[in-house]
XYZ file of C-alpha atoms in Angstrom:
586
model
C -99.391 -31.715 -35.964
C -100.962 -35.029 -37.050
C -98.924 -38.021 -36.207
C -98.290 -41.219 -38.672
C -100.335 -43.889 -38.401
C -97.100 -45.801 -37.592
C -96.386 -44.104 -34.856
C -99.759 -43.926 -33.569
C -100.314 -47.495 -33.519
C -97.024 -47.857 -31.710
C -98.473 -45.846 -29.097
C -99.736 -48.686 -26.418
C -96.850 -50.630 -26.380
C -94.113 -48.402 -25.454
C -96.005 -46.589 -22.898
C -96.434 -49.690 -20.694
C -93.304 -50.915 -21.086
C -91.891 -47.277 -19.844
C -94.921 -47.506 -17.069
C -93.637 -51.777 -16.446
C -90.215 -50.688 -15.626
C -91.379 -47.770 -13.413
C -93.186 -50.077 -11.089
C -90.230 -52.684 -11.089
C -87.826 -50.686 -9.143
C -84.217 -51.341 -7.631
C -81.425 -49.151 -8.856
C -78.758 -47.916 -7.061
C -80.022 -44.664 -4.678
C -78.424 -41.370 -3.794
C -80.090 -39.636 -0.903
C -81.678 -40.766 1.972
C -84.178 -42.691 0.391
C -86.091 -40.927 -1.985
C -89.451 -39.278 -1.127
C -91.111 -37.245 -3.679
C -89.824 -33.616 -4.958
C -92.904 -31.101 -5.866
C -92.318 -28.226 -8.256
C -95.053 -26.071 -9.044
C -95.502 -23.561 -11.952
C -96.809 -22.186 -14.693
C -96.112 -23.595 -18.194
C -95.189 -26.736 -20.280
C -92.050 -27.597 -22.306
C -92.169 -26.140 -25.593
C -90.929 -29.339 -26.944
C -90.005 -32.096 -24.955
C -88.223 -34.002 -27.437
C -84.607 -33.390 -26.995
C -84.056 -32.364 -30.706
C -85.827 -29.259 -29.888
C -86.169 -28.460 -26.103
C -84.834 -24.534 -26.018
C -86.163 -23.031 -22.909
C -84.665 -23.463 -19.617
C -87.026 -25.399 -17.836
C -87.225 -27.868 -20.704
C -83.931 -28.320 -21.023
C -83.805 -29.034 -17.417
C -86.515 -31.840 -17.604
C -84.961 -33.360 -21.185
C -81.823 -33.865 -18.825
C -83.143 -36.235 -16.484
C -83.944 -38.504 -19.201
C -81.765 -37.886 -22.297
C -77.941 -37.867 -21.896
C -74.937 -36.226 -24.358
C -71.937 -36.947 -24.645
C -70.475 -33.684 -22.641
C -72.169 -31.555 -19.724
C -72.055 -29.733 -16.447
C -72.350 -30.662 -12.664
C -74.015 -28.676 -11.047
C -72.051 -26.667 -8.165
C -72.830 -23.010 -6.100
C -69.095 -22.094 -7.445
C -70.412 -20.520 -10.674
C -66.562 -21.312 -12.817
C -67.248 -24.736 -11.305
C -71.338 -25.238 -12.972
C -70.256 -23.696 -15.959
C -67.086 -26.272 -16.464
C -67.746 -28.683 -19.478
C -67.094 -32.045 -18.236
C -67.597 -36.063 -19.738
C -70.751 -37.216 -19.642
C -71.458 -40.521 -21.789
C -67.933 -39.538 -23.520
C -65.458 -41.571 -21.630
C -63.011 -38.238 -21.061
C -62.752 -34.797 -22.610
C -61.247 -35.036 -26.241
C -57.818 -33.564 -26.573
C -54.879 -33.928 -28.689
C -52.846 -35.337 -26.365
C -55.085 -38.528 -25.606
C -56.032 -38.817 -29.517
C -59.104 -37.530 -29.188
C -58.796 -34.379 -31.724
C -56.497 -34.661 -34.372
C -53.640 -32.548 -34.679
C -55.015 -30.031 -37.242
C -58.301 -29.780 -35.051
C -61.137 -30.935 -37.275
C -61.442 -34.880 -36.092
C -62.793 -35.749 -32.828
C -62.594 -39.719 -31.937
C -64.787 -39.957 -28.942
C -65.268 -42.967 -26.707
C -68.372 -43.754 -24.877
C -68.337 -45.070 -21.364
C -69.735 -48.239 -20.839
C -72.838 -49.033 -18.527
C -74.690 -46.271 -20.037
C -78.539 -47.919 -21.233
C -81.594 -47.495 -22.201
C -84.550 -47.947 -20.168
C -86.035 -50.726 -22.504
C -86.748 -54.670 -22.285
C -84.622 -55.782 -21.578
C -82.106 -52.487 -20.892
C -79.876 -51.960 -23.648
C -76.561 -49.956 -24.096
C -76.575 -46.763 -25.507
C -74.497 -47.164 -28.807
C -72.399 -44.192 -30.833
C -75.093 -45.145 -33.511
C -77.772 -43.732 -31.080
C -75.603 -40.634 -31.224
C -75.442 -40.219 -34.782
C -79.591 -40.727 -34.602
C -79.796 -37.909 -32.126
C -77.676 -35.307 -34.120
C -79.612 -36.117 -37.505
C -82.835 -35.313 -35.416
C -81.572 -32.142 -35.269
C -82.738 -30.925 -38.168
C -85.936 -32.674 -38.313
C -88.630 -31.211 -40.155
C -91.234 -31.295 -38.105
C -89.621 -29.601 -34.986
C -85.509 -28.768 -35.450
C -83.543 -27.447 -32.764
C -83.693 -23.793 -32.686
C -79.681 -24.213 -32.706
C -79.470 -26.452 -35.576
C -76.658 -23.775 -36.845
C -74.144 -25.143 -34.613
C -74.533 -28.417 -36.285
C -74.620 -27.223 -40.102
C -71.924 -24.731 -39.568
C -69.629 -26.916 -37.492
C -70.061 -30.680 -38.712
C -69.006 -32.043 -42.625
C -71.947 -32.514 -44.773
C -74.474 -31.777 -42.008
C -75.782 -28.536 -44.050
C -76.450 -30.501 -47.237
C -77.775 -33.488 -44.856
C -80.006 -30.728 -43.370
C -81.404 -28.861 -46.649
C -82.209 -32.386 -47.956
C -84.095 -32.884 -44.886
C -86.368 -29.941 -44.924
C -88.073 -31.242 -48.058
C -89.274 -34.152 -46.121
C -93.368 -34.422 -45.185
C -93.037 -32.984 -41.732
C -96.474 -34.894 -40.559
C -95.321 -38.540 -41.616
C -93.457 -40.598 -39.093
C -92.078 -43.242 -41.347
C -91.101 -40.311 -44.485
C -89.103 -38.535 -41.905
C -87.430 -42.064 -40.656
C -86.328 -42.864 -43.748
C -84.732 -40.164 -45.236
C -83.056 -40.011 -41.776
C -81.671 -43.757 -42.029
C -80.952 -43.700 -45.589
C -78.785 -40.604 -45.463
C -75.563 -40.209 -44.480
C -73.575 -37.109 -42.778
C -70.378 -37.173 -44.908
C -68.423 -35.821 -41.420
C -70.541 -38.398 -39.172
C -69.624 -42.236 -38.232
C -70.151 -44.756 -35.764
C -66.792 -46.550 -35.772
C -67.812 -49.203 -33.703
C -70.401 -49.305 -31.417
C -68.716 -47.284 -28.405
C -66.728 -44.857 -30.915
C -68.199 -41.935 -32.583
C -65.836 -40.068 -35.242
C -66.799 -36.788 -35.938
C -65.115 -34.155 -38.893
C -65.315 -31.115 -38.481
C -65.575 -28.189 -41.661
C -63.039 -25.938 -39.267
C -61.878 -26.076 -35.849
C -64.110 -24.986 -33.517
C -62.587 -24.232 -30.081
C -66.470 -24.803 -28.742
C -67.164 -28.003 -29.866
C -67.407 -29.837 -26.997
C -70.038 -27.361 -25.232
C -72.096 -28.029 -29.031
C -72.038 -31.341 -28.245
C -73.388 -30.982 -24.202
C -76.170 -29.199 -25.883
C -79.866 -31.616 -25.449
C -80.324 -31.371 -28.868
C -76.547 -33.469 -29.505
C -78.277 -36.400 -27.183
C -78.384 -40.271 -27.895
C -81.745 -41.135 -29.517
C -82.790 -45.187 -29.478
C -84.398 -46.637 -32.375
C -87.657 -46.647 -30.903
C -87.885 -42.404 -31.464
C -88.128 -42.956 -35.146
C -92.051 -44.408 -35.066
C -93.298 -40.969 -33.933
C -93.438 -37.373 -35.378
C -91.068 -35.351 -33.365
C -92.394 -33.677 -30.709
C -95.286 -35.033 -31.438
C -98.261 -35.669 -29.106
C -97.385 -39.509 -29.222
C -93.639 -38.927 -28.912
C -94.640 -36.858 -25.271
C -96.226 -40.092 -23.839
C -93.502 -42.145 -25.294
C -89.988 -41.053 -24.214
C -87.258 -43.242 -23.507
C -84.816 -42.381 -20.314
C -80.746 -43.424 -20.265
C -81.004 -40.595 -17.822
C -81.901 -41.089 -13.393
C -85.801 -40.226 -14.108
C -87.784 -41.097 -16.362
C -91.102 -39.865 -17.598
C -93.975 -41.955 -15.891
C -96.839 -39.727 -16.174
C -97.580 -36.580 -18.136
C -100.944 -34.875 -18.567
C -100.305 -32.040 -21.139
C -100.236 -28.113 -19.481
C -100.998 -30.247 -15.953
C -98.213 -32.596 -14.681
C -95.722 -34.458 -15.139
C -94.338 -37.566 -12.573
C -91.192 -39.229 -12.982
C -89.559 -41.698 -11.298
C -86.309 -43.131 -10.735
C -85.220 -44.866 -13.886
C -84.088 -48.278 -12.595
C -81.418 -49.228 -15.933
C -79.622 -46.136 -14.808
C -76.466 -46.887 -12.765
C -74.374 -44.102 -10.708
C -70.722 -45.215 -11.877
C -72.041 -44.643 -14.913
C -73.080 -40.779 -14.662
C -70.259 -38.644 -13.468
C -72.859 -35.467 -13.536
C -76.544 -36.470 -12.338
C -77.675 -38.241 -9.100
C -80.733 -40.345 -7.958
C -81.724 -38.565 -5.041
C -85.433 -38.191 -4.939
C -87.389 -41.442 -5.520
C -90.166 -39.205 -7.244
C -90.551 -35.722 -9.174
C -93.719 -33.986 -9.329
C -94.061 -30.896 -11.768
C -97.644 -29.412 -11.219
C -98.450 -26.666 -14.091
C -100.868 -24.151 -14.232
C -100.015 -21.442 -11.980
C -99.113 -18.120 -13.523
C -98.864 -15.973 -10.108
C -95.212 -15.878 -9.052
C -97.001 -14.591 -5.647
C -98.900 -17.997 -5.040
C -96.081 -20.145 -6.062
C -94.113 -18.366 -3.425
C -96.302 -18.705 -1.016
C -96.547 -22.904 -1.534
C -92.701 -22.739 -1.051
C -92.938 -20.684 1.799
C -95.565 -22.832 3.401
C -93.634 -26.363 2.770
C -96.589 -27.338 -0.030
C -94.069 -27.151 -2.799
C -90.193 -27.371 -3.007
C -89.027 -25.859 -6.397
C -90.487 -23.324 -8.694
C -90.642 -25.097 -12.314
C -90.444 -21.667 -14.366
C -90.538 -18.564 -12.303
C -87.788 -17.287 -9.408
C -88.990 -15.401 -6.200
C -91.362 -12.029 -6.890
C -89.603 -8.831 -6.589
C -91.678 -7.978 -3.163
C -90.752 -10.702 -1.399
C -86.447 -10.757 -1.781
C -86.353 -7.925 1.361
C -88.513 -10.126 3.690
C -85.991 -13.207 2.496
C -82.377 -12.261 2.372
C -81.633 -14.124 5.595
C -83.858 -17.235 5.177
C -81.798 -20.396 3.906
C -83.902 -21.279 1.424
C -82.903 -18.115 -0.568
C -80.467 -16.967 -2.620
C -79.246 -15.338 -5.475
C -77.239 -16.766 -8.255
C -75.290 -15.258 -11.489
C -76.556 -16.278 -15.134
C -75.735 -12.742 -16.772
C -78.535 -12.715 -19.796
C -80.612 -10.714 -22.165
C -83.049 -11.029 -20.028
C -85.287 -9.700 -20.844
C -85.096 -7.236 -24.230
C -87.268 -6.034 -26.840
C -87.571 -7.611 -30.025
C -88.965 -6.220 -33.173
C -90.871 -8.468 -36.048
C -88.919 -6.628 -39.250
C -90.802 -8.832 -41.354
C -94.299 -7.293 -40.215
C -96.941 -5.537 -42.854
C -98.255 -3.834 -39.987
C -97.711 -0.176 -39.747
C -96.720 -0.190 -43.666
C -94.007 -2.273 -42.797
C -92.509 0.518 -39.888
C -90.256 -1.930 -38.227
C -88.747 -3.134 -40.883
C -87.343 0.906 -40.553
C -83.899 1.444 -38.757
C -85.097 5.009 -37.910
C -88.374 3.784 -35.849
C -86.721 1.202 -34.439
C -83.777 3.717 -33.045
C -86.467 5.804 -32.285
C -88.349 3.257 -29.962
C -84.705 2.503 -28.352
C -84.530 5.777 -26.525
C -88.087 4.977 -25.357
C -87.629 2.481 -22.313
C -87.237 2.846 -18.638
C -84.682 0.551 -18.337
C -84.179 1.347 -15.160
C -88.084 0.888 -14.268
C -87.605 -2.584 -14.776
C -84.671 -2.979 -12.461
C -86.871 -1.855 -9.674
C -89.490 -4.210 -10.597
C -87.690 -7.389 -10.687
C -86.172 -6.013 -7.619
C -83.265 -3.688 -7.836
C -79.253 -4.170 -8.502
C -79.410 -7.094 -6.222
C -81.337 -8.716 -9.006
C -80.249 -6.812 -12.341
C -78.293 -4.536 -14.106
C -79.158 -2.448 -16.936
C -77.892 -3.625 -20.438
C -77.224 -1.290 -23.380
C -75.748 -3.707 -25.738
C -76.333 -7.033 -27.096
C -73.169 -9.009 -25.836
C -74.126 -9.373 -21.691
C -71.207 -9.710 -18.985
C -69.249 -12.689 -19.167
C -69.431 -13.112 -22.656
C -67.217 -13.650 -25.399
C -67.487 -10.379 -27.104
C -68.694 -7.965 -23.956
C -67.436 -4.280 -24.323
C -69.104 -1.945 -22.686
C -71.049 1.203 -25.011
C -74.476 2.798 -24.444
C -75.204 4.243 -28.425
C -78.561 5.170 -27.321
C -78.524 6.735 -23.947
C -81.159 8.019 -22.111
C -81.050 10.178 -18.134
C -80.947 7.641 -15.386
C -81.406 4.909 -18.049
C -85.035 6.598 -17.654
C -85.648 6.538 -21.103
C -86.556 9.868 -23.278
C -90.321 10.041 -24.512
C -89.735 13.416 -26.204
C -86.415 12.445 -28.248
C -88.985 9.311 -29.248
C -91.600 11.212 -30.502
C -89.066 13.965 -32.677
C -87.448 10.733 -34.332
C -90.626 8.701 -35.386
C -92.081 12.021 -36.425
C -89.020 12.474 -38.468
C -89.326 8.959 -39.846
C -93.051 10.154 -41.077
C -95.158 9.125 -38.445
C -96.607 12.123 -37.009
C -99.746 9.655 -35.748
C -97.350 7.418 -34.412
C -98.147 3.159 -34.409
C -99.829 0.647 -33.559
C -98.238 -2.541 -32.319
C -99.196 -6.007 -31.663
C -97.998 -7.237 -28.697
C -98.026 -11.026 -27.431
C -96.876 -11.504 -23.773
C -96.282 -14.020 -21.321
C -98.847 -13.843 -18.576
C -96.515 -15.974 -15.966
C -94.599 -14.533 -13.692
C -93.339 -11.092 -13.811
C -93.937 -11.112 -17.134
C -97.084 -9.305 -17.629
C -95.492 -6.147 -15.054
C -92.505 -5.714 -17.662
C -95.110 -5.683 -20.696
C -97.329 -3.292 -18.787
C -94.065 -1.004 -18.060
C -92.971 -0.820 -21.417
C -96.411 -0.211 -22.967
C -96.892 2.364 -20.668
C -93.111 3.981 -21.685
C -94.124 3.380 -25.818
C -97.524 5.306 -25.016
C -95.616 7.951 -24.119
C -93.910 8.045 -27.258
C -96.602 8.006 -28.884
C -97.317 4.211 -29.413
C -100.337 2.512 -28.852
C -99.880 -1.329 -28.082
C -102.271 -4.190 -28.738
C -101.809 -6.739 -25.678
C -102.193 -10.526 -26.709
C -101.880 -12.545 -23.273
C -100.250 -15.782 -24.034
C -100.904 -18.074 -21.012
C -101.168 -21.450 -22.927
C -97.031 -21.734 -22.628
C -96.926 -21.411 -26.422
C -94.660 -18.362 -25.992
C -91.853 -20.167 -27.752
C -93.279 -23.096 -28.999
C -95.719 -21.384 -31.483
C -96.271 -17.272 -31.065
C -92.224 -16.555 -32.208
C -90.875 -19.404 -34.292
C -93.618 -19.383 -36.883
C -92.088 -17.425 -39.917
C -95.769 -17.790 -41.803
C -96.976 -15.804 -38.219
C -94.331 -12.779 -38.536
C -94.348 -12.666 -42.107
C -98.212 -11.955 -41.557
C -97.779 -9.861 -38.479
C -99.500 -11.439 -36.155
C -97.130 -9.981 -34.173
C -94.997 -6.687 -34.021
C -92.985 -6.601 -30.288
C -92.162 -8.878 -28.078
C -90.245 -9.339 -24.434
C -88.544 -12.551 -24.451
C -85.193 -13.307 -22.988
C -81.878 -15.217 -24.026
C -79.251 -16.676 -22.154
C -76.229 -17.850 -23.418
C -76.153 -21.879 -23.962
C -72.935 -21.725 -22.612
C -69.967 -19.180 -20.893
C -66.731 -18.445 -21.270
C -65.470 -19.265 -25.510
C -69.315 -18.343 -26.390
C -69.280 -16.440 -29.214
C -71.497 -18.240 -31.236
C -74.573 -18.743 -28.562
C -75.557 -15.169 -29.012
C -75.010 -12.927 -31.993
C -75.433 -15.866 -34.388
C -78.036 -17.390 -32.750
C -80.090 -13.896 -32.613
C -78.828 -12.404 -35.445
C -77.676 -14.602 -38.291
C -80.641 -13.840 -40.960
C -79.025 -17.070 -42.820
C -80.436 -19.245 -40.114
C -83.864 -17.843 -39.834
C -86.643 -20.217 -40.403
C -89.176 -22.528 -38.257
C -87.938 -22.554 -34.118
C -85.384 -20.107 -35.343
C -83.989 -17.964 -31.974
C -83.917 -14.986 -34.490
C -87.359 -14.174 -33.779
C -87.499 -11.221 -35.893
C -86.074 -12.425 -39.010
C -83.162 -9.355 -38.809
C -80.624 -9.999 -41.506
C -77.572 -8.001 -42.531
C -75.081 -8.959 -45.000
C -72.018 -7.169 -42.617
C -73.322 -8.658 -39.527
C -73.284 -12.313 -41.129
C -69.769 -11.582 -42.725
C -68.415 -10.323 -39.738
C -70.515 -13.639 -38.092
C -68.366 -16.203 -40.512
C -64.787 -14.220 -40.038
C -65.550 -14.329 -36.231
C -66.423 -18.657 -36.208
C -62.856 -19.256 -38.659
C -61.195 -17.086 -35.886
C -57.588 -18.249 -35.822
C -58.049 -17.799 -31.825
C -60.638 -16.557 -29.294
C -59.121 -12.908 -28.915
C -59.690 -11.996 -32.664
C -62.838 -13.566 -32.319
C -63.389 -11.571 -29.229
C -62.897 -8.382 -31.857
C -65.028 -9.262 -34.267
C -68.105 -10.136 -32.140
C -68.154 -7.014 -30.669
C -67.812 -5.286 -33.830
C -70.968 -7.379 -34.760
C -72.672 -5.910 -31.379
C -72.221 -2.587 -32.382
C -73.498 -3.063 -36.731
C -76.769 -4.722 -34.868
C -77.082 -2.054 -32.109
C -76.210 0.669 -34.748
C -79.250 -0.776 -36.841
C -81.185 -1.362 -33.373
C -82.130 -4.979 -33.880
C -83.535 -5.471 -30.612
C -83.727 -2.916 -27.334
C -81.153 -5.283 -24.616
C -83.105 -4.216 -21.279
C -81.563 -6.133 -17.997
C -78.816 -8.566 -17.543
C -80.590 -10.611 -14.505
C -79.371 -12.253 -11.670
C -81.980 -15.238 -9.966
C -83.664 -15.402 -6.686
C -84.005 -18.602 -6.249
C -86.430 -20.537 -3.236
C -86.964 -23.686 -1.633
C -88.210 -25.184 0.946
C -87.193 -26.248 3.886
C -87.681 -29.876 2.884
C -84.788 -29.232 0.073
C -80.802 -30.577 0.940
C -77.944 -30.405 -1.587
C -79.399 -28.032 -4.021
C -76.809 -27.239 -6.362
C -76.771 -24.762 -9.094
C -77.218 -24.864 -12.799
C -76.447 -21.623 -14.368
C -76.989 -23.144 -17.981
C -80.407 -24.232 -16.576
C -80.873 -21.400 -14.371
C -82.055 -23.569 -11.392
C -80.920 -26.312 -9.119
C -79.992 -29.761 -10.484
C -82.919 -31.753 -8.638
C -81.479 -35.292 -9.609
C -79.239 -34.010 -6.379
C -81.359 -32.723 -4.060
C -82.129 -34.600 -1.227
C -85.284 -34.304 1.304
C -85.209 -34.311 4.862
């Protein structure tokens, strides 16, 4: 997108003073000293600006340099990583230390102090810079693909939000100042260390909406670029241990310890490595594995260990594997595709292509139950919602061709279809697409492959409505893993499945929409507690599987690697890696 000429000629002098305070040091250290981390893989962010960062990896990197207001520490007890804790808030909000009111729909929070901004000189980071970051979120140019948990949670922010959308996406200073000059009726600044936020309903998750990267402080400085823009990349600005130093788009990025950080300030990050070195590039899981393995590399960026190597590792101590239960991966359908005479927009094909899949094919391949599980319903384990039912079941989970062919037959397509099909070429990605093309051939279905290997997976191929609505693309494998666990409702059948919310970066790749699943959606978020919510979102699970929205595949567990460089690695499950502002190197 083409940047404002503002924020292009702003350009210069914010990089070297991020690059000025990178060579000037000092800092308190964790560790023994620093030494440089190297993680190796295959794909950029797709966005980098915190507003919009949605895939794991980027939403690992945005948290090295961009801090909210709630989080997680990282921890190998899984209950323990998935715990929200205080981050720039001074404690958890409760009623009992005034921090939600009685009736639930005010929360006064109180920012710690010490908390700055990697400018010159440093400055604090303000509850103004809060309010900056959760106006962002609807940007024009690149909103969060979760902007629904702001605009269904947070007074005014819909109206706030629609206003915004009419703003000219490509102008730096348009989209500043409709962001300055309006207000978010349930947003205020108090003072400059308390944030007041009102609240349309209670909302027994609000604190985990809030530890999401797109709810992070923004500084004043964000508002001369385009978001996510090419001159925002190469301009970031760190409260966080790291920041961002060096970054060669779909190559590298380098950062460094971020010396206005200060460890009594961050209860959840450390400083332990003195450098971190992401190398991009490299789409072979098999050659990534084999730097690890060799001590040339420490950390995957993007992929875990290939299925053929977990035997030949269970008793090394670099390996292990940890609990995320996901979608991960599962089968979505473009219903807003011409191709095929509009086909998928059919609840007969798609039921018919359900029974299609060997799910448990796809086990194997990512390397058996140690790995996965197979997953016949939207809601995965550990999930708010999660009640076991298989409505299209097939021998062994082997899938059954014939019962395929009879329904799409049925549905008047004796010739079968044709399908556009982009996939990610990283990883084990391109074995799953080959699997399932292979199981739709024999159903009858003929598959158009469109390798995606620029990382544009989720930046570009299945957020752009203009794309679906002119079927550039009919299938897809992508994967979703719930933003949060435990009260999580609302990071997985709205997210997916809300047709209300679909639009640009929009999780609901597909554009489904049905008036009972978003009614049952809005009963389920006014819950009067979390076990009739717990009802009603699995009563949502069965209208979408019923109208077989998507095909759910695996629930995956990670193999995980590093070398034997690597100390204190600590688990993420949100992130689905290790935390590596707390590794240490030998």
């Amino acid at each position: 997108m083409a940047a404002g000429r503002r924020g292009t000629a702003a350009v210069a002098g914010l990089g070297t003073l991020v690059l000025g305070l990178a060579a000037c040091g000092g800092g308190p250290r964790d560790g023994d000293g620093g030494g440089t981390l190297r993680l190796v893989g295959a794909s950029d962010v797709d966005h980098l600006d915190p507003a919009s960062a949605y895939t794991a990896w980027s939403a690992g990197l945005v948290r090295q340099f961009a801090r909210t207001l709630f989080g997680v520490r990282a921890s190998d007890d899984f209950d323990q990583a998935v715990e929200a804790r205080p981050d720039v808030a001074a404690e958890l909000p409760t009623v009992g230390n005034g921090g939600v009111s009685a009736d639930g729909r005010t929360y006064t929070i109180r920012l710690r102090p010490g908390v700055r901004w990697n400018t010159r000189p440093p400055r604090e980071v303000t509850a103004a810079d809060f309010v900056r970051g959760l106006k962002r979120v609807c940007n024009p140019a690149q909103p969060a693909g979760a902007r629904g948990y702001y605009t269904g949670t947070i007074v005014g922010m819909d109206a706030f939000c629609r206003g915004f959308a009419g703003v000219d996406a490509g102008k730096a200073a348009a989209i500043a100042r409709y962001q300055n000059e309006h207000e978010v009726e349930g947003l205020r600044a108090r003072d400059a260390r308390t944030l007041e936020i009102r609240l349309r309903r209670p909302a027994g998750d609000f604190v985990e909406i809030l530890g999401m990267g797109f709810a992070a402080a923004a500084p004043a400085e964000y508002d001369r670029y385009v978001p996510d823009s090419a001159e925002f990349r190469v301009n970031t600005v760190s409260n966080g241990p790291y920041q961002i130093t060096s970054y060669t788009p779909g190559k590298r990025y380098v950062l460094e310890r971020n010396p206005a950080w200060r460890r009594e300030s961050d209860p959840l990050r450390g400083q332990g490595p003195a450098r971190i070195q992401i190398t991009l590039g490299q789409d072979s899981s098999e050659v990534v594995q084999r730097q690890l393995e060799r001590g040339e590399a420490d950390l995957a960026w993007d992929q875990t260990v290939p299925a053929a190597r977990i035997p030949a590792l269970r008793s090394h101590p670099g390996f292990r594997i940890l609990e995320g239960p996901s979608l991960d991966p599962y089968l979505v359908f473009n219903t807003l595709s011409p191709g095929n005479g509009g086909a998928l927009a059919r609840r007969e094909v798609r039921r018919a292509i359900a029974y299609a899949i060997d799910k448990a094919a796809l086990v194997r391949l990512r390397g058996g139950p140690a790995v996965g599980e197979v997953l016949r319903q939207v809601i995965p384990p550990r999930s708010t919602g999660h009640r076991p039912f298989d409505p299209y079941p097939t021998p062994g989970d082997a899938g059954d061709p014939d019962r395929c062919w009879k329904m799409l037959v049925a549905a008047g397509y004796p010739n079968g279809l044709r399908l556009k099909f982009p996939y990610r070429t990283s990883g084990d990605h391109a074995r799953i697409a080959q699997s399932v093309r292979a199981d739709l051939r024999r159903c009858g279905i003929e598959t158009e492959p469109i390798a995606d290997s620029a990382g544009t997976f989720y930046n570009t191929t299945l957020v752009t409505p203009a794309d679906a609505r002119a079927g550039r693309w009919d299938i897809a494998v992508p994967d979703w893993h719930p933003d949060w666990y435990g009260d999580n409702g609302r990071t997985i059948v709205p997210q997916l499945f809300d047709g209300r919310l679909y639009g640009p970066n929009s999780a609901n790749f597909g554009g489904y929409d049905n008036d009972r699943v978003n009614r049952l959606i809005d009963r389920a978020l006014a819950a009067r507690d979390e076990r009739e919510a717990e009802g009603l979102w699995a009563r949502a699970d069965r209208l979408i599987m019923a109208d077989a929205a998507i095909v759910p595949l695996m629930s995956r567990r990670y193999p995980l690697f590093h070398s034997s460089r690597v100390r204190n690695a600590r688990y993420l499950p949100h992130y689905r890696t290790y935390d590596v502002s707390l590794v240490r190197l030998s």
